[in-house]
Amino acid sequence: MANSVNISLEFSGGAELLFDMVKKHDVSLPEISQPWTIKSLLVWIKDHLLKERPELFVQGDTVRPGILVLINDVDWELMGELGYQLEENDRIVFISTLHGG
């Protein structure tokens, strides 16, 4: 069993609109059989935090194009994207770069 993990989630650039305008969430992820990854975190976010219009945040098993993901202030593409294994006190930031016009 993977231990529970305490992390900080932040949503900005309009992404916070999907989360009742709450920009920062300090969460304790429960114990699961596999290590927590960004992929499993996205499922958890969709099931527990996302309040409306999931199609604006997730697409399939990843984030929708146009959402920048930072792991401890580093672009997730450099950290292994969906496969990155979460560590205690990680800070995951989701920034929407999509804007209506």
MMTF fields as JSON, N, C-alpha, C and O atoms, coordinates in Angstrom:
{
  "mmtfVersion": "1.0.0",
  "mmtfProducer": "UNKNOWN",
  "numBonds": 403,
  "numAtoms": 404,
  "numGroups": 101,
  "numChains": 1,
  "numModels": 1,
  "chainsPerModel": [1],
  "groupsPerChain": [101],
  "chainIdList": ["A"],
  "bondAtomList": [4, 2, 8, 6, 12, 10, 16, 14, 20, 18, 24, 22, 28, 26, 32, 30, 36, 34, 40, 38, 44, 42, 48, 46, 52, 50, 56, 54, 60, 58, 64, 62, 68, 66, 72, 70, 76, 74, 80, 78, 84, 82, 88, 86, 92, 90, 96, 94, 100, 98, 104, 102, 108, 106, 112, 110, 116, 114, 120, 118, 124, 122, 128, 126, 132, 130, 136, 134, 140, 138, 144, 142, 148, 146, 152, 150, 156, 154, 160, 158, 164, 162, 168, 166, 172, 170, 176, 174, 180, 178, 184, 182, 188, 186, 192, 190, 196, 194, 200, 198, 204, 202, 208, 206, 212, 210, 216, 214, 220, 218, 224, 222, 228, 226, 232, 230, 236, 234, 240, 238, 244, 242, 248, 246, 252, 250, 256, 254, 260, 258, 264, 262, 268, 266, 272, 270, 276, 274, 280, 278, 284, 282, 288, 286, 292, 290, 296, 294, 300, 298, 304, 302, 308, 306, 312, 310, 316, 314, 320, 318, 324, 322, 328, 326, 332, 330, 336, 334, 340, 338, 344, 342, 348, 346, 352, 350, 356, 354, 360, 358, 364, 362, 368, 366, 372, 370, 376, 374, 380, 378, 384, 382, 388, 386, 392, 390, 396, 394, 400, 398],
  "bondOrderList": [1, 1, 1, 1, 1, 1, 1, 1, 1, 1, 1, 1, 1, 1, 1, 1, 1, 1, 1, 1, 1, 1, 1, 1, 1, 1, 1, 1, 1, 1, 1, 1, 1, 1, 1, 1, 1, 1, 1, 1, 1, 1, 1, 1, 1, 1, 1, 1, 1, 1, 1, 1, 1, 1, 1, 1, 1, 1, 1, 1, 1, 1, 1, 1, 1, 1, 1, 1, 1, 1, 1, 1, 1, 1, 1, 1, 1, 1, 1, 1, 1, 1, 1, 1, 1, 1, 1, 1, 1, 1, 1, 1, 1, 1, 1, 1, 1, 1, 1, 1],
  "groupList": [{"groupName": "MET", "atomNameList": ["N", "CA", "C", "O"], "elementList": ["N", "C", "C", "O"], "formalChargeList": [0, 0, 0, 0], "bondAtomList": [1, 0, 2, 1, 3, 2], "bondOrderList": [1, 1, 2], "singleLetterCode": "M", "chemCompType": "L-PEPTIDE LINKING"}, {"groupName": "ALA", "atomNameList": ["N", "CA", "C", "O"], "elementList": ["N", "C", "C", "O"], "formalChargeList": [0, 0, 0, 0], "bondAtomList": [1, 0, 2, 1, 3, 2], "bondOrderList": [1, 1, 2], "singleLetterCode": "A", "chemCompType": "L-PEPTIDE LINKING"}, {"groupName": "ASN", "atomNameList": ["N", "CA", "C", "O"], "elementList": ["N", "C", "C", "O"], "formalChargeList": [0, 0, 0, 0], "bondAtomList": [1, 0, 2, 1, 3, 2], "bondOrderList": [1, 1, 2], "singleLetterCode": "N", "chemCompType": "L-PEPTIDE LINKING"}, {"groupName": "SER", "atomNameList": ["N", "CA", "C", "O"], "elementList": ["N", "C", "C", "O"], "formalChargeList": [0, 0, 0, 0], "bondAtomList": [1, 0, 2, 1, 3, 2], "bondOrderList": [1, 1, 2], "singleLetterCode": "S", "chemCompType": "L-PEPTIDE LINKING"}, {"groupName": "VAL", "atomNameList": ["N", "CA", "C", "O"], "elementList": ["N", "C", "C", "O"], "formalChargeList": [0, 0, 0, 0], "bondAtomList": [1, 0, 2, 1, 3, 2], "bondOrderList": [1, 1, 2], "singleLetterCode": "V", "chemCompType": "L-PEPTIDE LINKING"}, {"groupName": "ILE", "atomNameList": ["N", "CA", "C", "O"], "elementList": ["N", "C", "C", "O"], "formalChargeList": [0, 0, 0, 0], "bondAtomList": [1, 0, 2, 1, 3, 2], "bondOrderList": [1, 1, 2], "singleLetterCode": "I", "chemCompType": "L-PEPTIDE LINKING"}, {"groupName": "LEU", "atomNameList": ["N", "CA", "C", "O"], "elementList": ["N", "C", "C", "O"], "formalChargeList": [0, 0, 0, 0], "bondAtomList": [1, 0, 2, 1, 3, 2], "bondOrderList": [1, 1, 2], "singleLetterCode": "L", "chemCompType": "L-PEPTIDE LINKING"}, {"groupName": "GLU", "atomNameList": ["N", "CA", "C", "O"], "elementList": ["N", "C", "C", "O"], "formalChargeList": [0, 0, 0, 0], "bondAtomList": [1, 0, 2, 1, 3, 2], "bondOrderList": [1, 1, 2], "singleLetterCode": "E", "chemCompType": "L-PEPTIDE LINKING"}, {"groupName": "PHE", "atomNameList": ["N", "CA", "C", "O"], "elementList": ["N", "C", "C", "O"], "formalChargeList": [0, 0, 0, 0], "bondAtomList": [1, 0, 2, 1, 3, 2], "bondOrderList": [1, 1, 2], "singleLetterCode": "F", "chemCompType": "L-PEPTIDE LINKING"}, {"groupName": "GLY", "atomNameList": ["N", "CA", "C", "O"], "elementList": ["N", "C", "C", "O"], "formalChargeList": [0, 0, 0, 0], "bondAtomList": [1, 0, 2, 1, 3, 2], "bondOrderList": [1, 1, 2], "singleLetterCode": "G", "chemCompType": "PEPTIDE LINKING"}, {"groupName": "ASP", "atomNameList": ["N", "CA", "C", "O"], "elementList": ["N", "C", "C", "O"], "formalChargeList": [0, 0, 0, 0], "bondAtomList": [1, 0, 2, 1, 3, 2], "bondOrderList": [1, 1, 2], "singleLetterCode": "D", "chemCompType": "L-PEPTIDE LINKING"}, {"groupName": "LYS", "atomNameList": ["N", "CA", "C", "O"], "elementList": ["N", "C", "C", "O"], "formalChargeList": [0, 0, 0, 0], "bondAtomList": [1, 0, 2, 1, 3, 2], "bondOrderList": [1, 1, 2], "singleLetterCode": "K", "chemCompType": "L-PEPTIDE LINKING"}, {"groupName": "HIS", "atomNameList": ["N", "CA", "C", "O"], "elementList": ["N", "C", "C", "O"], "formalChargeList": [0, 0, 0, 0], "bondAtomList": [1, 0, 2, 1, 3, 2], "bondOrderList": [1, 1, 2], "singleLetterCode": "H", "chemCompType": "L-PEPTIDE LINKING"}, {"groupName": "PRO", "atomNameList": ["N", "CA", "C", "O"], "elementList": ["N", "C", "C", "O"], "formalChargeList": [0, 0, 0, 0], "bondAtomList": [1, 0, 2, 1, 3, 2], "bondOrderList": [1, 1, 2], "singleLetterCode": "P", "chemCompType": "L-PEPTIDE LINKING"}, {"groupName": "GLN", "atomNameList": ["N", "CA", "C", "O"], "elementList": ["N", "C", "C", "O"], "formalChargeList": [0, 0, 0, 0], "bondAtomList": [1, 0, 2, 1, 3, 2], "bondOrderList": [1, 1, 2], "singleLetterCode": "Q", "chemCompType": "L-PEPTIDE LINKING"}, {"groupName": "TRP", "atomNameList": ["N", "CA", "C", "O"], "elementList": ["N", "C", "C", "O"], "formalChargeList": [0, 0, 0, 0], "bondAtomList": [1, 0, 2, 1, 3, 2], "bondOrderList": [1, 1, 2], "singleLetterCode": "W", "chemCompType": "L-PEPTIDE LINKING"}, {"groupName": "THR", "atomNameList": ["N", "CA", "C", "O"], "elementList": ["N", "C", "C", "O"], "formalChargeList": [0, 0, 0, 0], "bondAtomList": [1, 0, 2, 1, 3, 2], "bondOrderList": [1, 1, 2], "singleLetterCode": "T", "chemCompType": "L-PEPTIDE LINKING"}, {"groupName": "ARG", "atomNameList": ["N", "CA", "C", "O"], "elementList": ["N", "C", "C", "O"], "formalChargeList": [0, 0, 0, 0], "bondAtomList": [1, 0, 2, 1, 3, 2], "bondOrderList": [1, 1, 2], "singleLetterCode": "R", "chemCompType": "L-PEPTIDE LINKING"}, {"groupName": "TYR", "atomNameList": ["N", "CA", "C", "O"], "elementList": ["N", "C", "C", "O"], "formalChargeList": [0, 0, 0, 0], "bondAtomList": [1, 0, 2, 1, 3, 2], "bondOrderList": [1, 1, 2], "singleLetterCode": "Y", "chemCompType": "L-PEPTIDE LINKING"}],
  "groupTypeList": [0, 1, 2, 3, 4, 2, 5, 3, 6, 7, 8, 3, 9, 9, 1, 7, 6, 6, 8, 10, 0, 4, 11, 11, 12, 10, 4, 3, 6, 13, 7, 5, 3, 14, 13, 15, 16, 5, 11, 3, 6, 6, 4, 15, 5, 11, 10, 12, 6, 6, 11, 7, 17, 13, 7, 6, 8, 4, 14, 9, 10, 16, 4, 17, 13, 9, 5, 6, 4, 6, 5, 2, 10, 4, 10, 15, 7, 6, 0, 9, 7, 6, 9, 18, 14, 6, 7, 7, 2, 10, 17, 5, 4, 8, 5, 3, 16, 6, 12, 9, 9],
  "groupIdList": [1, 2, 3, 4, 5, 6, 7, 8, 9, 10, 11, 12, 13, 14, 15, 16, 17, 18, 19, 20, 21, 22, 23, 24, 25, 26, 27, 28, 29, 30, 31, 32, 33, 34, 35, 36, 37, 38, 39, 40, 41, 42, 43, 44, 45, 46, 47, 48, 49, 50, 51, 52, 53, 54, 55, 56, 57, 58, 59, 60, 61, 62, 63, 64, 65, 66, 67, 68, 69, 70, 71, 72, 73, 74, 75, 76, 77, 78, 79, 80, 81, 82, 83, 84, 85, 86, 87, 88, 89, 90, 91, 92, 93, 94, 95, 96, 97, 98, 99, 100, 101],
  "secStructList": [7, 5, 7, 7, 3, 3, 3, 3, 3, 3, 3, 3, 6, 6, 4, 4, 4, 4, 4, 6, 6, 7, 7, 3, 3, 3, 3, 3, 3, 7, 7, 5, 1, 1, 7, 7, 5, 2, 2, 2, 2, 2, 2, 2, 2, 2, 2, 2, 6, 7, 7, 1, 7, 4, 4, 4, 6, 3, 3, 6, 6, 3, 3, 7, 6, 6, 3, 3, 3, 3, 3, 6, 6, 3, 3, 4, 4, 4, 6, 6, 4, 4, 4, 7, 5, 7, 7, 6, 6, 7, 3, 3, 3, 3, 3, 3, 7, 7, 7, 7, 7],
  "xCoordList": [0.823, 0.0, 0.87, 1.86, 0.478, 1.157, 0.598, -0.611, 1.481, 1.043, 0.205, 0.246, -0.556, -1.274, -0.242, 0.878, -0.632, 0.281, -0.414, -1.553, 0.272, -0.24, 0.379, 1.601, -0.481, -0.001, -0.823, -1.871, -0.329, -1.032, -1.404, -0.567, -2.668, -3.151, -3.547, -4.169, -3.184, -3.567, -4.137, -3.651, -5.177, -5.852, -5.927, -6.367, -5.496, -5.541, -5.719, -5.835, -5.739, -5.922, -7.323, -7.555, -8.259, -9.631, -10.002, -11.188, -9.021, -9.311, -10.042, -10.802, -9.818, -10.475, -11.997, -12.714, -12.498, -13.942, -14.608, -15.782, -13.864, -14.398, -14.379, -14.903, -13.772, -13.592, -14.192, -13.597, -15.369, -16.08, -15.231, -15.338, -14.394, -13.548, -12.526, -11.991, -12.256, -11.231, -9.925, -9.812, -8.948, -7.686, -6.724, -5.978, -6.734, -5.757, -6.466, -7.392, -6.007, -6.544, -5.367, -4.505, -5.326, -4.36, -5.086, -6.078, -4.595, -5.316, -4.424, -3.201, -5.079, -4.423, -5.015, -6.167, -4.219, -4.684, -4.64, -3.659, -5.679, -5.736, -4.76, -4.215, -4.551, -3.727, -4.392, -5.603, -3.583, -4.064, -3.045, -1.948, -3.409, -2.541, -1.296, -0.291, -1.343, -0.212, 0.277, -0.456, 1.503, 1.939, 1.049, 0.574, 0.826, 0.059, 0.861, 2.044, 0.207, 0.815, -0.08, -1.188, 0.41, -0.437, -1.682, -2.772, -1.531, -2.687, -3.754, -4.932, -3.364, -4.355, -4.858, -6.001, -4.011, -4.447, -5.558, -6.522, -5.444, -6.474, -7.823, -8.856, -7.822, -9.073, -9.634, -10.832, -8.767, -9.201, -9.763, -10.805, -9.074, -9.55, -10.929, -11.832, -11.082, -12.375, -13.488, -14.605, -13.192, -14.207, -14.47, -15.566, -13.487, -13.622, -13.616, -14.179, -12.997, -12.882, -13.605, -14.155, -13.603, -14.172, -15.672, -16.385, -16.157, -17.56, -18.424, -19.627, -17.829, -18.638, -17.791, -16.574, -18.44, -17.861, -16.501, -15.498, -16.467, -15.193, -14.498, -13.275, -15.267, -14.669, -13.76, -12.959, -13.879, -12.989, -11.689, -10.781, -11.6, -10.39, -9.674, -8.454, -10.418, -9.801, -10.296, -11.411, -9.429, -9.77, -9.17, -7.951, -10.036, -9.543, -8.941, -9.594, -7.694, -7.043, -5.981, -5.13, -6.034, -5.053, -5.767, -6.99, -4.995, -5.598, -5.88, -5.217, -6.852, -7.223, -6.076, -5.394, -5.86, -4.854, -5.188, -6.353, -4.161, -4.376, -4.291, -4.403, -4.092, -3.885, -2.429, -1.972, -1.723, -0.32, -0.259, -0.949, 0.563, 0.705, 2.146, 3.104, 2.269, 3.582, 3.655, 2.717, 4.768, 5.032, 6.199, 7.324, 5.929, 6.957, 7.647, 8.873, 6.831, 7.273, 8.052, 8.722, 7.98, 8.654, 7.591, 6.668, 7.724, 6.787, 6.702, 7.725, 5.492, 5.303, 5.906, 6.198, 6.102, 6.719, 8.15, 8.656, 8.794, 10.153, 10.167, 11.218, 8.995, 8.905, 8.271, 8.115, 7.907, 7.329, 5.83, 5.205, 5.254, 3.824, 2.958, 3.082, 2.083, 1.127, 1.799, 1.22, 3.005, 3.689, 4.433, 4.942, 4.505, 5.222, 4.607, 3.395, 5.449, 4.961, 4.986, 6.026, 3.812, 3.681, 4.475, 4.574, 5.033, 5.784, 5.161, 4.474, 5.406, 4.893, 5.23, 6.362, 4.229, 4.353, 4.599, 5.025, 4.336, 4.416, 3.397, 2.353, 3.726, 2.812, 2.516, 3.407, 1.253, 0.83, -0.057, -1.061, 0.319, -0.399, -0.974, -0.279, -2.241, -2.921, -3.301, -4.063, -2.77, -3.031, -3.703, -3.137, -4.909, -5.602, -5.028, -4.895, -4.692, -4.245, -5.337, -5.108, -6.529, -7.654, -8.511, -8.9, -8.796, -9.61, -10.625, -10.304, -11.831, -12.877, -12.638, -11.841, -13.333, -13.128, -14.34, -14.347],
  "yCoordList": [-1.185, 0.0, 1.254, 1.345, 2.214, 3.503, 4.335, 4.363, 5.005, 5.855, 7.007, 7.351, 7.598, 8.815, 9.9, 9.858, 10.874, 11.93, 13.272, 13.457, 14.199, 15.558, 16.447, 16.553, 17.086, 17.951, 19.229, 19.33, 20.2, 21.454, 21.53, 21.301, 21.854, 22.03, 23.485, 24.08, 24.059, 25.423, 25.488, 24.822, 26.302, 26.47, 27.962, 28.745, 28.363, 29.785, 29.966, 28.992, 31.211, 31.526, 31.237, 31.147, 31.09, 30.753, 29.348, 29.037, 28.48, 27.098, 27.066, 26.136, 28.072, 28.104, 28.213, 27.866, 28.687, 28.783, 27.412, 27.309, 26.364, 24.999, 24.4, 23.309, 25.118, 24.617, 25.591, 25.85, 26.122, 27.059, 28.27, 28.779, 28.731, 29.914, 29.739, 30.727, 28.516, 28.262, 27.977, 26.995, 28.842, 28.716, 27.703, 27.041, 27.577, 26.704, 25.663, 25.969, 24.433, 23.315, 22.546, 22.066, 22.428, 21.55, 20.236, 20.2, 19.157, 17.888, 16.775, 16.799, 15.81, 14.591, 13.452, 13.063, 12.93, 11.835, 10.539, 10.285, 9.718, 8.496, 7.42, 7.501, 6.425, 5.284, 4.54, 4.317, 4.151, 3.329, 2.228, 2.24, 1.28, 0.115, 0.447, -0.256, 1.495, 1.921, 3.286, 3.998, 3.661, 5.027, 6.055, 5.81, 7.188, 8.271, 8.874, 9.178, 9.042, 9.689, 10.85, 11.01, 11.647, 12.723, 12.122, 12.684, 10.996, 10.349, 9.982, 10.272, 9.351, 8.997, 10.244, 10.274, 11.275, 12.529, 13.171, 13.683, 13.155, 13.761, 13.087, 13.756, 11.778, 11.058, 11.513, 11.768, 11.614, 12.047, 13.469, 13.747, 14.365, 15.748, 15.772, 16.465, 15.017, 14.98, 14.474, 14.988, 13.476, 12.872, 13.668, 13.585, 14.441, 15.067, 16.596, 17.189, 17.24, 18.703, 19.436, 20.517, 18.855, 19.506, 19.684, 18.712, 20.911, 21.211, 21.278, 21.027, 21.612, 21.748, 21.584, 21.772, 21.233, 21.136, 20.442, 21.065, 19.156, 18.432, 18.449, 18.331, 18.594, 18.621, 19.828, 19.844, 20.836, 21.995, 21.797, 22.623, 20.703, 20.443, 19.168, 19.168, 18.096, 16.831, 16.405, 16.72, 15.682, 15.115, 13.714, 13.551, 12.71, 11.339, 11.188, 11.481, 10.73, 10.539, 11.594, 11.4, 12.708, 13.767, 15.117, 15.189, 16.182, 17.51, 17.94, 17.508, 18.778, 19.295, 20.147, 20.835, 20.105, 21.011, 22.45, 22.845, 23.225, 24.603, 24.786, 25.908, 23.696, 23.798, 23.456, 22.339, 24.434, 24.264, 23.634, 24.078, 22.604, 21.93, 22.115, 21.82, 22.609, 22.774, 21.887, 21.837, 21.194, 20.369, 21.023, 21.024, 21.574, 22.303, 23.35, 23.465, 24.107, 25.206, 24.764, 25.586, 23.473, 22.952, 22.386, 21.7, 22.674, 22.165, 20.643, 19.96, 20.123, 18.683, 17.847, 16.669, 18.435, 17.695, 17.286, 16.286, 18.056, 17.735, 16.75, 16.218, 16.512, 15.687, 14.313, 13.521, 14.029, 12.727, 12.741, 11.689, 13.934, 14.124, 13.199, 13.21, 12.398, 11.572, 10.56, 10.17, 10.133, 9.109, 9.612, 8.811, 10.934, 11.48, 10.964, 11.053, 10.423, 9.92, 11.046, 11.646, 11.313, 12.392, 12.116, 10.977, 13.173, 13.09, 14.023, 14.983, 13.733, 14.551, 16.025, 16.368, 16.891, 18.344, 18.864, 20.007, 18.042, 18.542, 19.659, 19.689, 20.567, 21.655, 21.505, 21.633, 21.232, 21.028, 22.205, 22.482, 22.895, 24.091, 23.825, 23.327, 24.162, 24.048, 25.457, 26.139, 25.902, 27.235, 27.121, 26.553, 27.663, 27.649, 28.759, 29.903, 28.411, 29.4, 29.657, 30.346, 29.1, 29.259, 30.432, 30.51, 31.327, 32.49, 32.716, 32.62, 33.013, 33.315, 34.663, 35.468, 34.899, 36.187, 36.589, 37.65],
  "zCoordList": [0.0, 0.0, 0.0, 0.726, -0.828, -0.817, 0.326, 0.556, 1.03, 2.14, 1.63, 0.449, 2.536, 2.171, 1.879, 2.387, 1.052, 0.632, 0.825, 0.396, 1.468, 1.64, 0.572, 0.468, -0.223, -1.296, -1.33, -0.692, -2.085, -2.31, -3.781, -4.654, -4.054, -5.415, -5.598, -4.718, -6.742, -7.043, -8.451, -9.365, -8.61, -9.889, -10.193, -9.352, -11.404, -11.747, -13.252, -13.997, -13.683, -15.091, -15.59, -16.796, -14.662, -15.008, -14.601, -14.494, -14.367, -13.956, -12.622, -12.354, -11.784, -10.472, -10.597, -9.659, -11.734, -11.958, -11.88, -11.525, -12.21, -12.186, -10.785, -10.562, -9.843, -8.48, -7.457, -6.411, -7.772, -6.889, -6.513, -5.397, -7.429, -7.225, -6.099, -5.596, -5.707, -4.694, -5.425, -6.16, -5.217, -5.944, -5.329, -6.051, -4.004, -3.349, -2.493, -1.741, -2.63, -1.854, -1.259, -1.995, 0.053, 0.705, 0.954, 1.683, 0.35, 0.421, 0.962, 0.825, 1.576, 2.032, 1.212, 1.404, 0.306, -0.547, 0.256, 0.955, 0.169, 0.982, 0.507, -0.594, 1.347, 0.962, -0.178, -0.166, -1.178, -2.285, -2.553, -1.994, -3.408, -3.634, -4.455, -4.352, -5.26, -6.087, -5.615, -4.93, -5.969, -5.635, -6.336, -7.445, -5.702, -6.311, -7.457, -7.307, -8.6, -9.766, -10.182, -9.67, -11.108, -11.636, -12.276, -12.16, -12.944, -13.58, -12.549, -12.757, -11.448, -10.42, -9.693, -9.236, -9.582, -8.968, -9.794, -9.225, -11.118, -11.962, -11.767, -11.763, -11.608, -11.334, -9.989, -9.867, -8.982, -7.653, -7.702, -7.109, -8.407, -8.533, -9.181, -8.712, -10.252, -10.965, -10.051, -10.094, -9.231, -8.352, -7.076, -6.521, -6.596, -5.28, -5.251, -4.331, -6.228, -6.171, -7.299, -7.09, -8.471, -9.648, -9.47, -9.221, -9.594, -9.313, -10.567, -10.5, -11.71, -12.917, -14.164, -14.131, -15.259, -16.598, -16.656, -17.006, -16.315, -16.334, -17.693, -17.764, -18.769, -20.108, -20.322, -21.256, -19.463, -19.556, -18.786, -18.87, -18.038, -17.25, -17.694, -17.86, -17.884, -18.288, -19.67, -20.083, -20.36, -21.653, -21.681, -21.738, -21.639, -21.494, -20.11, -19.108, -20.049, -18.744, -18.448, -17.58, -19.169, -18.96, -18.882, -19.004, -18.677, -18.667, -20.098, -21.04, -20.232, -21.538, -22.096, -21.337, -23.412, -23.995, -23.626, -23.626, -23.315, -22.893, -21.397, -20.902, -20.663, -19.217, -18.929, -19.174, -18.41, -18.046, -16.663, -15.745, -16.509, -15.223, -14.741, -15.456, -13.517, -12.896, -11.659, -10.863, -11.508, -10.334, -9.613, -10.112, -8.448, -7.69, -8.569, -8.58, -9.303, -10.178, -11.408, -12.033, -11.776, -12.966, -13.905, -13.465, -15.198, -16.2, -16.09, -16.047, -16.047, -15.836, -16.95, -16.743, -18.142, -19.243, -18.891, -19.398, -18.028, -17.594, -16.429, -16.071, -15.842, -14.631, -14.889, -13.96, -16.142, -16.438, -16.672, -16.808, -16.72, -16.977, -16.114, -14.89, -16.736, -15.991, -15.072, -14.058, -15.407, -14.627, -13.403, -12.618, -13.225, -12.07, -10.776, -10.58, -9.89, -8.599, -7.576, -7.305, -7.017, -6.049, -4.781, -4.325, -4.226, -2.986, -1.958, -2.306, -0.718, 0.384, 0.15, -0.192, 0.341, 0.232, -1.18, -1.348, -2.201, -3.576, -3.76, -3.11, -4.657, -5.029, -6.517, -7.357, -6.828, -8.209, -8.598, -7.94, -9.67, -10.118, -11.509, -12.395, -11.685, -12.967, -13.409, -12.722, -14.563, -15.063, -16.425, -17.358, -16.533, -17.81, -18.693, -18.258, -19.925, -20.885, -21.918, -22.912, -21.68, -22.599, -22.14, -20.975, -23.05, -22.69, -23.797, -24.981, -23.405, -24.386, -25.041, -24.561, -26.137, -26.8, -27.585, -28.21]
}
